[in-house]
JSON list of C-alpha atoms and ligand atoms in Angstrom, two decimals:
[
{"chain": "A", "resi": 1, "resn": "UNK", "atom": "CA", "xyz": [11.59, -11.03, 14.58]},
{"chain": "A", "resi": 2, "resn": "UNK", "atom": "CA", "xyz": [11.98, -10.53, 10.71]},
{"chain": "A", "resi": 3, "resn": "UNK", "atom": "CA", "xyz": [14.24, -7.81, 9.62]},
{"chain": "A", "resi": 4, "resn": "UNK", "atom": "CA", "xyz": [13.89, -6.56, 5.97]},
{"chain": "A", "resi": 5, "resn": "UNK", "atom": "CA", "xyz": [16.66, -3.66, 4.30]},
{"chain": "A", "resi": 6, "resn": "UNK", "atom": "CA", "xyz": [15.00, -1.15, 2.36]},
{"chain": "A", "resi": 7, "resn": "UNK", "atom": "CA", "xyz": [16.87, 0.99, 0.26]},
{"chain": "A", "resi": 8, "resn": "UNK", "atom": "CA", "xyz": [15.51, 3.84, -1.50]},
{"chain": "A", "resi": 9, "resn": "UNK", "atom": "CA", "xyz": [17.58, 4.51, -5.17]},
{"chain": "A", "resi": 10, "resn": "UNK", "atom": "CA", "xyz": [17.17, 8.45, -4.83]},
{"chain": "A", "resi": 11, "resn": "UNK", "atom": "CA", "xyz": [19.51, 10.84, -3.02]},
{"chain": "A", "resi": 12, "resn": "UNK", "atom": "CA", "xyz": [17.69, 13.59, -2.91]},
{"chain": "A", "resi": 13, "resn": "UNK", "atom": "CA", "xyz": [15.96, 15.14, -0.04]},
{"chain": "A", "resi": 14, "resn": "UNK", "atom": "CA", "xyz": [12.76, 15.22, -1.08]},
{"chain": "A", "resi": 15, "resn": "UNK", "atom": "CA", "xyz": [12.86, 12.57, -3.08]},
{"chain": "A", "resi": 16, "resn": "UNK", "atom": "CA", "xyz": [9.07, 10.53, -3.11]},
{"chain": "A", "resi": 17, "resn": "UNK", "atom": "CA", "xyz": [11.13, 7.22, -3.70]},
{"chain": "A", "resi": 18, "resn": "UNK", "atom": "CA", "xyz": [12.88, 7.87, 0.26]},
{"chain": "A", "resi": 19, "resn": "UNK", "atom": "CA", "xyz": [9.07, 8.87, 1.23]},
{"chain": "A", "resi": 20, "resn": "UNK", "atom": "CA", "xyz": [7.86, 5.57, -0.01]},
{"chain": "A", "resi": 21, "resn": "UNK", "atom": "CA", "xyz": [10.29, 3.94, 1.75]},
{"chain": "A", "resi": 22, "resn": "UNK", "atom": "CA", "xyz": [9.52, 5.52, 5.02]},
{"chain": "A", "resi": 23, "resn": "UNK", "atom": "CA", "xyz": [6.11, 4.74, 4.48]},
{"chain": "A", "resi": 24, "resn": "UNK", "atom": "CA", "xyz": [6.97, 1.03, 4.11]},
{"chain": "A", "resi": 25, "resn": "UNK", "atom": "CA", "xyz": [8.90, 1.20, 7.26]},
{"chain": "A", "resi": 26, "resn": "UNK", "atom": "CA", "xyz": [5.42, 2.03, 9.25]},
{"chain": "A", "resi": 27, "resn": "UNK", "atom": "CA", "xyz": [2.78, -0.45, 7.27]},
{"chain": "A", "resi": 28, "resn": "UNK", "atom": "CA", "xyz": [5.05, -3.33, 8.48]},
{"chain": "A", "resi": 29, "resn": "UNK", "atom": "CA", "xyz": [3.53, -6.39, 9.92]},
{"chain": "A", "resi": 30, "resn": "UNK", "atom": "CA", "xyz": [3.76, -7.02, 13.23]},
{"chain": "A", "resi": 31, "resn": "UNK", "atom": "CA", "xyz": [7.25, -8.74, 14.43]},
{"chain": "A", "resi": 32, "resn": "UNK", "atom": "CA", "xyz": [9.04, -7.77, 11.45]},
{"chain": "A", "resi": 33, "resn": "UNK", "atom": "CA", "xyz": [11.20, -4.58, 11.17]},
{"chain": "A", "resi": 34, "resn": "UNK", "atom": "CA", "xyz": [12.29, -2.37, 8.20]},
{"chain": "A", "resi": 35, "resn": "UNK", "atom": "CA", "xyz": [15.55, -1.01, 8.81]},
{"chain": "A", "resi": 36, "resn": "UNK", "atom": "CA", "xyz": [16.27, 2.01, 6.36]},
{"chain": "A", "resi": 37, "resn": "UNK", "atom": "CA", "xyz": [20.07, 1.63, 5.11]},
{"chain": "A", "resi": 38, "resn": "UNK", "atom": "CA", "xyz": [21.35, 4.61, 2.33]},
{"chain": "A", "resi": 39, "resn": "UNK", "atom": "CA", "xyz": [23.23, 4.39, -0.92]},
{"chain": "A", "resi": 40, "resn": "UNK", "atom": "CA", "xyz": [24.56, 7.85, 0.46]},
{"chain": "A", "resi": 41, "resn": "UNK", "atom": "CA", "xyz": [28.40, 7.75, 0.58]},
{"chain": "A", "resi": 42, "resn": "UNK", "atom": "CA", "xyz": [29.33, 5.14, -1.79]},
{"chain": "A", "resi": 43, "resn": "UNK", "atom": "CA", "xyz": [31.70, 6.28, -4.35]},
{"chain": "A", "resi": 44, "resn": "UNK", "atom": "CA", "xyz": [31.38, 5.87, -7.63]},
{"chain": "A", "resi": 45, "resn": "UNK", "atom": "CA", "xyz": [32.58, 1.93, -8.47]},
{"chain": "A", "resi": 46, "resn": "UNK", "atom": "CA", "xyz": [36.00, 2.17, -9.91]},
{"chain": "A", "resi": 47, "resn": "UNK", "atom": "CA", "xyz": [38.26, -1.50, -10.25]},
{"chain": "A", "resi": 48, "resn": "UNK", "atom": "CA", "xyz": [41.44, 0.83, -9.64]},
{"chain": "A", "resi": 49, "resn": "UNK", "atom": "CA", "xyz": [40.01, 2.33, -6.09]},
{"chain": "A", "resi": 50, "resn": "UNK", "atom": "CA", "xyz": [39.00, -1.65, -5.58]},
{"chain": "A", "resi": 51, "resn": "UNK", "atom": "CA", "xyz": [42.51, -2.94, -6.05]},
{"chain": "A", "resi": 52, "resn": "UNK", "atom": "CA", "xyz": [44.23, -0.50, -4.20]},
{"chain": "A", "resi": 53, "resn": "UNK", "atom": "CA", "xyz": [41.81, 0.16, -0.90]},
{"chain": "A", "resi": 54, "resn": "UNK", "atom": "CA", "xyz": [39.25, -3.18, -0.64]},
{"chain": "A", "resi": 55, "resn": "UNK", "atom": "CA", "xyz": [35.69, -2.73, -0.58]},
{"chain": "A", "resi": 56, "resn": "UNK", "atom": "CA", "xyz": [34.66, 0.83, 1.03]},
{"chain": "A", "resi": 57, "resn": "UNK", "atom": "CA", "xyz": [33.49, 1.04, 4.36]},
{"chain": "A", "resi": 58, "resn": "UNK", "atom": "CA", "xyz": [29.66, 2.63, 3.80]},
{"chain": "A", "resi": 59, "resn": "UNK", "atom": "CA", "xyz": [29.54, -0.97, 1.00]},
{"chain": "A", "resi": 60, "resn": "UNK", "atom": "CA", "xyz": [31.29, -3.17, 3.71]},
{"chain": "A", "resi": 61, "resn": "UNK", "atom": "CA", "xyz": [28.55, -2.36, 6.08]},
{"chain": "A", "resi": 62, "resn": "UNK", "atom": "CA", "xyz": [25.86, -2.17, 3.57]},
{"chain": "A", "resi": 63, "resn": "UNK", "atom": "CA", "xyz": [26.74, -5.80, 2.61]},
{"chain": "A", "resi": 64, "resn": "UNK", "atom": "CA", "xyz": [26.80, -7.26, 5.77]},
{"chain": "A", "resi": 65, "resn": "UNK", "atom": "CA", "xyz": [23.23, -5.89, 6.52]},
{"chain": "A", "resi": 66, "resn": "UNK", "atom": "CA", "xyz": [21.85, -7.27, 3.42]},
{"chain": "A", "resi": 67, "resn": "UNK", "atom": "CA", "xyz": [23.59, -10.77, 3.95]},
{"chain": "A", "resi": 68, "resn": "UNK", "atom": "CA", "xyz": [22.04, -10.53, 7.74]},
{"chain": "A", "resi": 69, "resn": "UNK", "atom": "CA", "xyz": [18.65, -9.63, 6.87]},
{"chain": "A", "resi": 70, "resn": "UNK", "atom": "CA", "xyz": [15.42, -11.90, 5.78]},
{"chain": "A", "resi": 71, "resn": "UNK", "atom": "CA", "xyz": [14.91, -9.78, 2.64]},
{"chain": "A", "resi": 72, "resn": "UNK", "atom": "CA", "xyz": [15.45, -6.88, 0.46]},
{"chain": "A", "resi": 73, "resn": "UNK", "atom": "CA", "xyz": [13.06, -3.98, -0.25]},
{"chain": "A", "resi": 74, "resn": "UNK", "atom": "CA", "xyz": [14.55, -1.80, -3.29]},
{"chain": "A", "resi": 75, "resn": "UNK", "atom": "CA", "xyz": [12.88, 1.53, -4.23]},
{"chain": "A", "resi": 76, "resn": "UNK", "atom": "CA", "xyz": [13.42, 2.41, -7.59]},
{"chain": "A", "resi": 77, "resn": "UNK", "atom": "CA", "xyz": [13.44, 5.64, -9.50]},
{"chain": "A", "resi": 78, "resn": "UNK", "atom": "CA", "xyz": [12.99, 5.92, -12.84]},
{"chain": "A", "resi": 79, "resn": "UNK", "atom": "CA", "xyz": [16.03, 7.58, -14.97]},
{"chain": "A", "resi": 80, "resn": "UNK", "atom": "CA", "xyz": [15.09, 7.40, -18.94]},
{"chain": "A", "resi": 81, "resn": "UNK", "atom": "CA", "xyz": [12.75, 4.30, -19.00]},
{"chain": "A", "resi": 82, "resn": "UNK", "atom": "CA", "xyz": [15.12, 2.73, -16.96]},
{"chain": "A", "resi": 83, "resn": "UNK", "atom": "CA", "xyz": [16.94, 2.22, -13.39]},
{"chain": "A", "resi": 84, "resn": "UNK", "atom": "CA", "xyz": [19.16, 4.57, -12.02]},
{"chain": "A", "resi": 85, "resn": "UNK", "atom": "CA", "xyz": [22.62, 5.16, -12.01]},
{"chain": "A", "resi": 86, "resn": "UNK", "atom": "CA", "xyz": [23.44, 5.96, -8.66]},
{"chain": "A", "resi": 87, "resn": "UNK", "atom": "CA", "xyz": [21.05, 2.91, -7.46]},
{"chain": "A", "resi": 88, "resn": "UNK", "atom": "CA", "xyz": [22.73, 0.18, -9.80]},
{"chain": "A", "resi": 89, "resn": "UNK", "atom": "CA", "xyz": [26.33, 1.87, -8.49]},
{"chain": "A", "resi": 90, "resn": "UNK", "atom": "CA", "xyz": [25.08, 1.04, -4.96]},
{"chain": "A", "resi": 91, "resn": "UNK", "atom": "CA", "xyz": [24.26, -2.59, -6.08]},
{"chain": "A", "resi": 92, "resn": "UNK", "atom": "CA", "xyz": [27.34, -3.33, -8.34]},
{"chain": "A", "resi": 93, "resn": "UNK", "atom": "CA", "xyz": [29.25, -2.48, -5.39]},
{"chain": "A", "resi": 94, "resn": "UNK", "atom": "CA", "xyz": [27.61, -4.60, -3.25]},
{"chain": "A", "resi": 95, "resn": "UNK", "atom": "CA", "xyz": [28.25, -7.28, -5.97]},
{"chain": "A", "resi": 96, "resn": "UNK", "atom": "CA", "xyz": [32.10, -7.29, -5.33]},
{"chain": "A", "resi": 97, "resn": "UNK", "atom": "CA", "xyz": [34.06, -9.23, -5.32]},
{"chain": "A", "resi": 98, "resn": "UNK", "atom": "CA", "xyz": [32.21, -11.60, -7.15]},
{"chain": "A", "resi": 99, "resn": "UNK", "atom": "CA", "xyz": [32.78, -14.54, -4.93]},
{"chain": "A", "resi": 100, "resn": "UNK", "atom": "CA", "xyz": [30.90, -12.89, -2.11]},
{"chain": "A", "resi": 101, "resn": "UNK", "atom": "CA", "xyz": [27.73, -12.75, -4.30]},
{"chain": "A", "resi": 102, "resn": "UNK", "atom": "CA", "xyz": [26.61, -16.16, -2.91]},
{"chain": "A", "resi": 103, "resn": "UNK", "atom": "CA", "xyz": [25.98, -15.00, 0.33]},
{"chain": "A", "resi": 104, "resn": "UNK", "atom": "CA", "xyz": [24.98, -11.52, 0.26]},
{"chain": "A", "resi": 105, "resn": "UNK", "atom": "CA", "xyz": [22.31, -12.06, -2.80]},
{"chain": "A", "resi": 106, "resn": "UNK", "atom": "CA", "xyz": [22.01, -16.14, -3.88]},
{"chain": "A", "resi": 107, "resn": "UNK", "atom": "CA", "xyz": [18.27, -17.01, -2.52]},
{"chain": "A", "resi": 108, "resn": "UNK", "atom": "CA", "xyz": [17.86, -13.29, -0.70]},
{"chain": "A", "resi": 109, "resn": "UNK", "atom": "CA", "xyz": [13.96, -12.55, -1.43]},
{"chain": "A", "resi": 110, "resn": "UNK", "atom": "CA", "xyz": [13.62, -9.44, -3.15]},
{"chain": "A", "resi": 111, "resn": "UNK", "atom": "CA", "xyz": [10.93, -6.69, -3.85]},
{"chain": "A", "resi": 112, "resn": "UNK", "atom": "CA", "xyz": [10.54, -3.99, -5.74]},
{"chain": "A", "resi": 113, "resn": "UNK", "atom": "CA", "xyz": [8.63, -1.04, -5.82]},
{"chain": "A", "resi": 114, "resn": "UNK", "atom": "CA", "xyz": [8.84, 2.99, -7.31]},
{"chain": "A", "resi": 115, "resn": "UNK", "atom": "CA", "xyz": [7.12, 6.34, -7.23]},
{"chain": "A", "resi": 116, "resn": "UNK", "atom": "CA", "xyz": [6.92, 8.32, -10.39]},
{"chain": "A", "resi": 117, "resn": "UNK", "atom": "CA", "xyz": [5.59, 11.70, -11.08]},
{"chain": "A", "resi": 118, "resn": "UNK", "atom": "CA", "xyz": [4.89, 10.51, -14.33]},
{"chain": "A", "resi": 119, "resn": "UNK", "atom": "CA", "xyz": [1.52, 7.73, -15.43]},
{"chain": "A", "resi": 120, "resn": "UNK", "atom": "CA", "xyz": [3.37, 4.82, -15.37]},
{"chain": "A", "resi": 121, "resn": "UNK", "atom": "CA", "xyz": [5.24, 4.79, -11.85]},
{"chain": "A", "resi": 122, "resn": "UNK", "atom": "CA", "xyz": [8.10, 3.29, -12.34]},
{"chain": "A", "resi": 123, "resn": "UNK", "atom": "CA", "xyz": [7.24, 0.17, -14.33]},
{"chain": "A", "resi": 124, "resn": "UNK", "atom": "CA", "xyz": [10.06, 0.31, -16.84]},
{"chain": "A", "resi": 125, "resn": "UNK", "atom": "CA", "xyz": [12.54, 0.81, -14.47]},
{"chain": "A", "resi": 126, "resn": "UNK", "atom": "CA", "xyz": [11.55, -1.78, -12.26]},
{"chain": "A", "resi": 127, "resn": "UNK", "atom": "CA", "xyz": [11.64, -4.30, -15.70]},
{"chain": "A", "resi": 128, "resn": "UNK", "atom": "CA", "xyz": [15.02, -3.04, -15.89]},
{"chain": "A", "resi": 129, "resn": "UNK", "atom": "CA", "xyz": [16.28, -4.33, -12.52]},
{"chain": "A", "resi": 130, "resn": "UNK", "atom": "CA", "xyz": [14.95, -8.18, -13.25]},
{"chain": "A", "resi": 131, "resn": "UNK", "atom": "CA", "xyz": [18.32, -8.91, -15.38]},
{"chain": "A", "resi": 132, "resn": "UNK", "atom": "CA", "xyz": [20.33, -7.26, -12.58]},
{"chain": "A", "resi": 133, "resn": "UNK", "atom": "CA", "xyz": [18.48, -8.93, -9.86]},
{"chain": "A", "resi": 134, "resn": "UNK", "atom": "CA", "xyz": [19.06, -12.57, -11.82]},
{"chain": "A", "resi": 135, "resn": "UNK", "atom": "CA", "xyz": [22.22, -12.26, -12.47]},
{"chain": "A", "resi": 136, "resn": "UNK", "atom": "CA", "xyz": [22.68, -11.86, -8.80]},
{"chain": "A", "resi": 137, "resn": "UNK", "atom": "CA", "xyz": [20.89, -15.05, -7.91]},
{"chain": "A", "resi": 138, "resn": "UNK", "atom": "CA", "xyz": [17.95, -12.91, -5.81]},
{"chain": "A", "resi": 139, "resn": "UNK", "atom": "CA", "xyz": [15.06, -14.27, -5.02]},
{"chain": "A", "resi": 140, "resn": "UNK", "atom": "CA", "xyz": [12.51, -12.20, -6.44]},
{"chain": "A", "resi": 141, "resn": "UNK", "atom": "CA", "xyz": [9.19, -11.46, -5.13]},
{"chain": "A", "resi": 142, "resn": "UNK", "atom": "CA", "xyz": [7.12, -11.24, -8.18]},
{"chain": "A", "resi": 143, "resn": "UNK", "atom": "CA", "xyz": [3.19, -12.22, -6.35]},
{"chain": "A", "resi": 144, "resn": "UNK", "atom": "CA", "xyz": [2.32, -8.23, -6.38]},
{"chain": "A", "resi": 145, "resn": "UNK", "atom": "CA", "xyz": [3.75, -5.27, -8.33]},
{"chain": "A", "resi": 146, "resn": "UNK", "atom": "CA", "xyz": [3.45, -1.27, -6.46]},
{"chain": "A", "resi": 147, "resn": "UNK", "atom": "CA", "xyz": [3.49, 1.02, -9.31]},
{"chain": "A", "resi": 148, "resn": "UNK", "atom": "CA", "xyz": [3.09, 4.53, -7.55]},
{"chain": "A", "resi": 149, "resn": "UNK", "atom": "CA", "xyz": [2.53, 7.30, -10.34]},
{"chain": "A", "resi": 150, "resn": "UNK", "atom": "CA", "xyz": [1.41, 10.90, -10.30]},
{"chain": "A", "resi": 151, "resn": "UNK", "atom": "CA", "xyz": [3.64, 11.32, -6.76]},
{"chain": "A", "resi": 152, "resn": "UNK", "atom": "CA", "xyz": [3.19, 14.60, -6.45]},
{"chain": "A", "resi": 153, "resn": "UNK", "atom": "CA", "xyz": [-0.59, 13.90, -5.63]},
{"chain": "A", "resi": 154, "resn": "UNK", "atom": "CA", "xyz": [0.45, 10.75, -3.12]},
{"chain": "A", "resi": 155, "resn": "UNK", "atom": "CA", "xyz": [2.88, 12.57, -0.55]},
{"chain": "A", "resi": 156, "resn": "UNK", "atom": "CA", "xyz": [2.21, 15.90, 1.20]},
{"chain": "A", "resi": 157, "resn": "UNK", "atom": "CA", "xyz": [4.84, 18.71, 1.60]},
{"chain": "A", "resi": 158, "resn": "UNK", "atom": "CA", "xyz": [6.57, 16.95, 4.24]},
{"chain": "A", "resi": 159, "resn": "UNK", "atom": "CA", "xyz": [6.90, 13.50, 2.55]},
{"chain": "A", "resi": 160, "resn": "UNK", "atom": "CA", "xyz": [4.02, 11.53, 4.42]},
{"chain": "A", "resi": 161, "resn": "UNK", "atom": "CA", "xyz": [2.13, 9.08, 2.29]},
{"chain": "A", "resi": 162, "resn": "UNK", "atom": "CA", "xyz": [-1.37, 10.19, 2.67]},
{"chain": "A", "resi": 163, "resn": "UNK", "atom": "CA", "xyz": [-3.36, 8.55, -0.64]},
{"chain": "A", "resi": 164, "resn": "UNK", "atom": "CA", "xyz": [-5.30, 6.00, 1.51]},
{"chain": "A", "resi": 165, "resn": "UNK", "atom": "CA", "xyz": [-5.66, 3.58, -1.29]},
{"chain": "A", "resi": 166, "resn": "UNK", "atom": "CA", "xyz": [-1.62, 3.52, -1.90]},
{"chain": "A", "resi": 167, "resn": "UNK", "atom": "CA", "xyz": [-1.34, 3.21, 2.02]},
{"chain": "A", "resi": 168, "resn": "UNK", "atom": "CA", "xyz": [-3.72, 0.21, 1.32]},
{"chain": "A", "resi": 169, "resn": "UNK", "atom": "CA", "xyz": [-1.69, -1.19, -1.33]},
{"chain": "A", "resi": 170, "resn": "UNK", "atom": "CA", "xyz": [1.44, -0.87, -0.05]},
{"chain": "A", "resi": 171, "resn": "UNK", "atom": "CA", "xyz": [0.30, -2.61, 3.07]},
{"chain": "A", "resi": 172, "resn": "UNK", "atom": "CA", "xyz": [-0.93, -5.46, 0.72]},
{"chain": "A", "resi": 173, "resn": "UNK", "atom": "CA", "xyz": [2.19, -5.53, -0.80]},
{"chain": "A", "resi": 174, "resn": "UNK", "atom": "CA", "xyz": [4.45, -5.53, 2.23]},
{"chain": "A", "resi": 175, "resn": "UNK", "atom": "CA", "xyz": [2.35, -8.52, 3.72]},
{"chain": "A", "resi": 176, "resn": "UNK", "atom": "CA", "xyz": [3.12, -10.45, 1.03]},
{"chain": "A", "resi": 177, "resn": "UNK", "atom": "CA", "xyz": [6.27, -9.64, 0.38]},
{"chain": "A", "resi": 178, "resn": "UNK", "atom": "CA", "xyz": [7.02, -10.60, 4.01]},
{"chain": "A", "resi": 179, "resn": "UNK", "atom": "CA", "xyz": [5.27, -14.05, 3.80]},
{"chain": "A", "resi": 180, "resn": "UNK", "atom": "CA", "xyz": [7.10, -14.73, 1.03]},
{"chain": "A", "resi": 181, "resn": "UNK", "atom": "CA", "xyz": [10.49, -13.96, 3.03]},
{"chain": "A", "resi": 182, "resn": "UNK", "atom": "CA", "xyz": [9.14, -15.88, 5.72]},
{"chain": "A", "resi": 183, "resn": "UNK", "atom": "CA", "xyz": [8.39, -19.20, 4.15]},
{"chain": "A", "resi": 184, "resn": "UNK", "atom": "CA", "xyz": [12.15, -18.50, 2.74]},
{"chain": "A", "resi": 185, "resn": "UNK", "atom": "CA", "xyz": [13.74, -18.58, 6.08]},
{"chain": "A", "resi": 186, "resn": "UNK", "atom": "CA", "xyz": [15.77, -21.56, 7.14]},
{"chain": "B", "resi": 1, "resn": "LIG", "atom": "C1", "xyz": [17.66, 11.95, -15.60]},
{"chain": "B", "resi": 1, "resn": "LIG", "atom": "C2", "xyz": [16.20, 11.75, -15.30]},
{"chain": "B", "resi": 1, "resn": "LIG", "atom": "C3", "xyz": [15.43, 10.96, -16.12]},
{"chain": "B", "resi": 1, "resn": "LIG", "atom": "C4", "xyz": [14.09, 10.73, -15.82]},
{"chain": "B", "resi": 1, "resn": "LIG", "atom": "N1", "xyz": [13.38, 9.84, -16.57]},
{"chain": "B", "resi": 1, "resn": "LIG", "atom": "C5", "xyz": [12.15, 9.46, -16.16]},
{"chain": "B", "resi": 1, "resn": "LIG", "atom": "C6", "xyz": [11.46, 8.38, -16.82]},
{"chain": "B", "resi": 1, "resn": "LIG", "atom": "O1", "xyz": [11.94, 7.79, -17.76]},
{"chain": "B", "resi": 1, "resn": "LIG", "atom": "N2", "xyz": [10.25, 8.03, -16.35]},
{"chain": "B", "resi": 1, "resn": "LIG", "atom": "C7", "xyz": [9.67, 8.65, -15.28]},
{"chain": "B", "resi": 1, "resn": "LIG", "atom": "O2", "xyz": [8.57, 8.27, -14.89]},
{"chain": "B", "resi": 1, "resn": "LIG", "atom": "N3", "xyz": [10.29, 9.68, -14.64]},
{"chain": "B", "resi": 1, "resn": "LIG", "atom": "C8", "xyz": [11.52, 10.09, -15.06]},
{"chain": "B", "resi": 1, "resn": "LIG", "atom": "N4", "xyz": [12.18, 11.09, -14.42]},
{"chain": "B", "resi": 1, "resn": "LIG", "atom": "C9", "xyz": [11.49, 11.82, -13.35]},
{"chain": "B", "resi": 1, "resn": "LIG", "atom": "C10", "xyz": [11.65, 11.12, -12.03]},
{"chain": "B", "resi": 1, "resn": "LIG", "atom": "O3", "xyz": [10.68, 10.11, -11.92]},
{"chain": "B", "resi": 1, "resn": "LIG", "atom": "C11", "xyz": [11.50, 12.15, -10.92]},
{"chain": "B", "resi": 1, "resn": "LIG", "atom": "O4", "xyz": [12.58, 13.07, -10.95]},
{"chain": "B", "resi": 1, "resn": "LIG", "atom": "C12", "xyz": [11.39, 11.52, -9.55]},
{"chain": "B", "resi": 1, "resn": "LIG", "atom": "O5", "xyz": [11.01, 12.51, -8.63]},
{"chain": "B", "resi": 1, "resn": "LIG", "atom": "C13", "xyz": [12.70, 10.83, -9.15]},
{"chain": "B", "resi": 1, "resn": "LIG", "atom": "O6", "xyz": [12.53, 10.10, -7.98]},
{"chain": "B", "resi": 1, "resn": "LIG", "atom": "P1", "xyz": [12.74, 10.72, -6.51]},
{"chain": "B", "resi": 1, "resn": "LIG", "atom": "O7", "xyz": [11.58, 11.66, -6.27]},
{"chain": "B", "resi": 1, "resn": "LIG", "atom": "O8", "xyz": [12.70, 9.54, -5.59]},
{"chain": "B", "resi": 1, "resn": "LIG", "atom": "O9", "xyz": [14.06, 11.45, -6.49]},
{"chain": "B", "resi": 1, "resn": "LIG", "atom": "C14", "xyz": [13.51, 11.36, -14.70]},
{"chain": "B", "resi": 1, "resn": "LIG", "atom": "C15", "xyz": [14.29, 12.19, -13.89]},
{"chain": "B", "resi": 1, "resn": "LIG", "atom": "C16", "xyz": [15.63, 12.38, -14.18]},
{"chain": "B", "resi": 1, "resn": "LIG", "atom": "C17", "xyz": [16.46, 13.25, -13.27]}
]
């Protein structure tokens, strides 16, 4: 069994990035399991809060499911032609201290995807996170790209996916994504 974190970069409750994420979690391939973590309840990274407390608990745990897991699924919003705050505060926190970066990043395969209301779903932001992602040491997945634009027309009300050739591509993209992972496993 191959488990694979997916983290959606938006906080809010409608938000299509979360919905694409769910809809991940049920186009898995067989004997491998998405298990949805949040960037909900991380503070805001400050060194002073670091030197005085540690690492907080919702990034303690968040860490040690990334370094456990066979990969890393991020879902990225788009923020000004770029990534978002809130997601890269999530991920610099996971980044601390620095010599932990080794083993919750170095070699972890990584994919990205986004949902955009806007034509060009996501594309700039998920340029944005490549630096990040290297500096890090990831892994990335880079044999397919899922580029979800005009959202509004790819979710219903209640958040399900129900574009049949996203589903499609998604699908595509998870199976790759996975055999990638999988040929990464020692
Ligand atoms: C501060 C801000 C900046 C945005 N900039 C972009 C942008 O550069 N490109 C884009 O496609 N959408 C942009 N949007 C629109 C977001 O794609 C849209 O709000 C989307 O629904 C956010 O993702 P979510 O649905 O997962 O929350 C921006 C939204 C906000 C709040």
């Amino acid at each position: 069994m191959m488990t694979i974190i997916g983290i959606s970069g938006s906080l809010r409750r409608g938000s299509y990035n979360t919905s694409l994420l769910r809809a991940a979690a049920q186009l898995m391939p067989d004997n491998v399991q998405l298990r949805i973590e949040t960037i909900a309840g991380i503070p805001l990274y400050n060194g002073d809060l670091e030197a005085a407390e540690g690492i907080p608990q919702p990034v303690a745990s968040l860490k040690e499911a990334v370094a456990g897991a066979d990969g890393l699924l991020l879902v990225t919003p788009e923020y000004n032609n770029s990534l978002p705050g809130v997601f890269k505060n999530a991920i610099d926190w996971l980044s601390r201290p620095p010599a932990d970066i080794p083993r919750i990043f170095g070699g972890k395969p990584v994919a990205l995807i986004g949902a955009s209301p806007g034509g060009f779903g996501t594309i700039l932001s998920q340029n944005a996170w490549l630096p990040v992602l290297r500096t890090l040491g990831a892994d990335l997945w880079s044999g397919g790209r899922l580029l979800v634009s005009r959202a509004q027309g790819v979710f219903d009300q209640s958040g399900t996916l129900t574009d049949a050739a996203i589903k499609d591509r998604l699908r595509d993209f998870l199976h790759g994504f996975v055999a990638f992972a999988g040929s990464r496993k020692h």
